C-alpha positions in Angstrom: 0.0 0.0 0.0 2.8 2.4 0.9 4.6 1.6 -2.3 1.5 2.6 -4.3 1.4 5.9 -2.4 5.1 6.5 -3.1 4.7 5.5 -6.8 1.8 8.0 -7.1 4.1 10.8 -5.9 2.9 14.2 -4.7 -0.7 14.0 -5.8 -1.3 10.9 -3.7 -0.9 12.8 -0.4 -4.0 15.0 -0.7 -5.9 12.0 -2.0 -4.9 10.0 1.1 -5.8 13.0 3.3 -9.3 13.1 1.6 -9.6 9.3 2.2 -8.9 9.8 5.9 -11.4 12.7 6.2 -14.1 10.8 4.4 -13.5 7.6 6.4 -13.7 9.6 9.7 -17.0 11.1 8.6 -18.4 7.8 7.5 -17.5 6.1 10.8 -18.7 9.0 12.9 -22.1 9.2 11.2 -22.5 5.4 11.3 -22.1 5.5 15.1 -24.4 8.5 15.4 -27.2 6.8 13.4 -26.7 3.5 15.3 -27.1 5.4 18.6 -30.2 7.2 17.3 -31.9 4.0 16.3 -35.1 3.5 18.3 -38.6 2.0 18.0 -40.2 5.4 17.6 -43.7 4.1 16.8 -43.8 2.4 20.2 -42.3 5.4 21.9 -45.0 7.7 20.5 -47.8 5.3 21.4 -46.4 5.0 25.0 -46.1 8.7 25.4 -49.6 9.3 24.2 -50.9 6.5 26.5 -49.2 8.2 29.5 -50.7 11.5 28.6 -54.2 10.0 28.2 -53.9 9.0 31.8 -52.8 12.6 32.7 -49.3 11.2 33.5 -47.3 14.1 32.0 -44.3 13.4 34.2 -44.3 9.7 33.1 -44.5 10.7 29.4 -41.5 13.0 29.9 -39.6 10.2 31.7 -40.2 7.9 28.8 -38.7 10.4 26.3 -35.7 11.0 28.6 -35.1 7.3 29.2 -35.4 6.0 25.7 -33.6 9.0 24.1 -32.9 9.5 20.4 -34.0 12.4 18.0 -37.7 11.6 18.0 -37.8 11.3 21.8 -35.9 14.6 22.1 -38.5 16.4 20.0 -41.4 14.7 21.8 -39.9 15.7 25.2 -40.0 19.4 24.2 -43.7 19.0 23.2 -44.5 17.1 26.4 -42.8 19.6 28.6 -44.5 22.5 26.9 -47.8 20.7 27.2 -47.2 20.2 31.0 -46.7 23.9 31.4 -49.9 24.7 29.6 -52.1 22.3 31.5 -54.2 24.1 34.1 -53.7 27.6 32.6 -57.2 27.8 31.3 -56.2 27.6 27.6 -58.3 25.7 25.1 -57.1 22.5 23.6 -56.8 24.2 20.3 -54.5 26.9 21.8 -52.4 24.2 23.6 -52.0 22.0 20.6 -50.9 25.0 18.4 -48.3 26.1 21.0 -47.0 22.6 21.5 -46.8 22.1 17.7 -44.8 25.4 17.3 -42.4 24.5 20.1 -41.6 21.1 18.5 -41.3 22.6 15.0 -38.8 25.2 16.3 -36.7 22.5 18.1 -36.8 19.8 15.4 -34.1 21.5 13.1 -31.6 21.4 15.9 -32.0 17.7 16.3 -31.8 17.1 12.5 -28.7 19.2 12.5 -27.0 16.8 14.9 -27.9 13.9 12.6 -26.6 15.4 9.3 -23.5 17.0 10.9 -20.5 16.8 8.6 -22.4 14.7 6.0 -21.8 17.6 3.6 -18.1 16.8 3.7 -18.7 13.6 1.8 -19.7 15.3 -1.6 -16.6 17.4 -1.3 -14.5 14.3 -0.9 -16.3 12.6 -3.7 -15.9 15.5 -6.1 -12.3 16.6 -5.2 -10.6 13.2 -5.1 -11.2 12.2 -8.8 -10.1 15.7 -9.8 -6.8 15.2 -7.9 -6.5 11.8 -9.5 -6.9 13.3 -12.9 -4.4 16.0 -12.1 -2.0 13.2 -11.1 -2.7 11.6 -14.4 -1.8 14.7 -16.3 1.4 15.3 -14.3 2.4 11.6 -14.8 1.9 11.8 -18.5 3.8 15.1 -18.7 6.7 13.3 -16.8 6.5 10.4 -19.3 6.7 12.7 -22.3 9.5 14.7 -20.8 11.4 11.4 -20.4 10.7 10.4 -24.0 12.0 13.8 -25.2 15.3 13.4 -23.4 15.9 9.8 -24.5 17.9 9.1 -27.7 17.1 5.4 -27.5 13.6 5.1 -26.0 13.3 2.5 -23.3 10.2 1.3 -21.5 11.7 2.2 -18.1 12.1 5.8 -19.2 8.3 6.3 -19.4 7.0 3.6 -17.0 7.4 5.8 -13.9 5.2 8.6 -15.3 2.6 6.1 -16.6 2.5 4.3 -13.2 2.0 7.7 -11.5 -0.8 8.5 -13.9 -2.7 5.2 -13.4 -2.2 5.0 -9.6 -3.5 8.5 -8.9 -6.5 8.0 -11.2 -7.4 4.7 -9.5 -6.9 6.2 -6.0 -9.1 9.2 -6.7 -11.9 7.0 -7.9 -11.5 4.5 -5.0 -11.7 7.4 -2.5 -14.8 8.9 -4.2 -16.9 5.8 -4.5 -17.5 5.1 -0.7 -18.0 8.8 -0.1 -20.8 8.9 -2.8 -22.4 5.8 -1.5 -22.3 6.8 2.1 -23.6 10.3 1.4 -26.7 8.9 -0.4 -27.3 6.4 2.3 -27.0 8.9 5.1 -29.1 11.5 3.3 -31.9 8.9 3.0 -31.5 8.1 6.7 -31.8 11.7 7.7 -34.9 12.0 5.5 -36.3 9.0 7.3 -35.8 10.6 10.7 -37.4 13.8 9.5 -40.4 11.7 8.6 -40.5 9.9 11.9 -40.3 13.2 13.8 -43.1 14.6 11.7 -45.3 11.6 12.5 -44.6 11.7 16.2 -45.3 15.4 16.4 -48.5 15.0 14.4 -49.6 12.2 16.7 -49.0 14.3 19.8 -50.7 17.4 18.5 -53.7 15.4 17.3 -54.0 13.8 20.7 -54.0 17.1 22.5 -56.4 18.7 20.0 -58.8 15.8 19.7 -58.5 13.4 22.6 -57.1 15.1 25.6 -59.4 15.4 28.6 -58.0 17.4 31.5 -58.7 16.0 35.0 -61.5 17.7 36.8 
């Protein structure tokens, strides 16, 4: 592996750096999504069940205990709802305020999920360009060697050609996992946005349509 890096010469170093950066982002986001994975449908149902029994504290404890992005947004809604209960506001007012509080908080949670994902397109776009630059410099080196040789030998141009092929291949190999990971992670973020929307809608609908305050 090191020999390939040396054979690729100077253009291999930024390509290797991009590889390290891309790999770090891929691993970091994989761990983040794994930690965020929850049964969000069950969580939402359990929270609403607790609220239907006027157990606001229990609903908040569920969100805190289970954790994850959906739970964090629900917790904001439950806590806001708890502050509104007993203030004399109508259920329509309470549901609107709870909805607004969750909508305002949701982008912060989504931001923690897609943090640094935008680096992957940069890695995917820049590494092939560096590889092609290495190809050009390698071919220039080969032609320079040819121009200075009276009796052309294969060894005179093989170094430049090797540099050209190695940097091209390296650039593509670095770009491919970055492209694949970016598309997968973007879909996962979209999935969490959908789950957050569903949970928020379920909570707001419960407050607006089914909540009955204790006498």
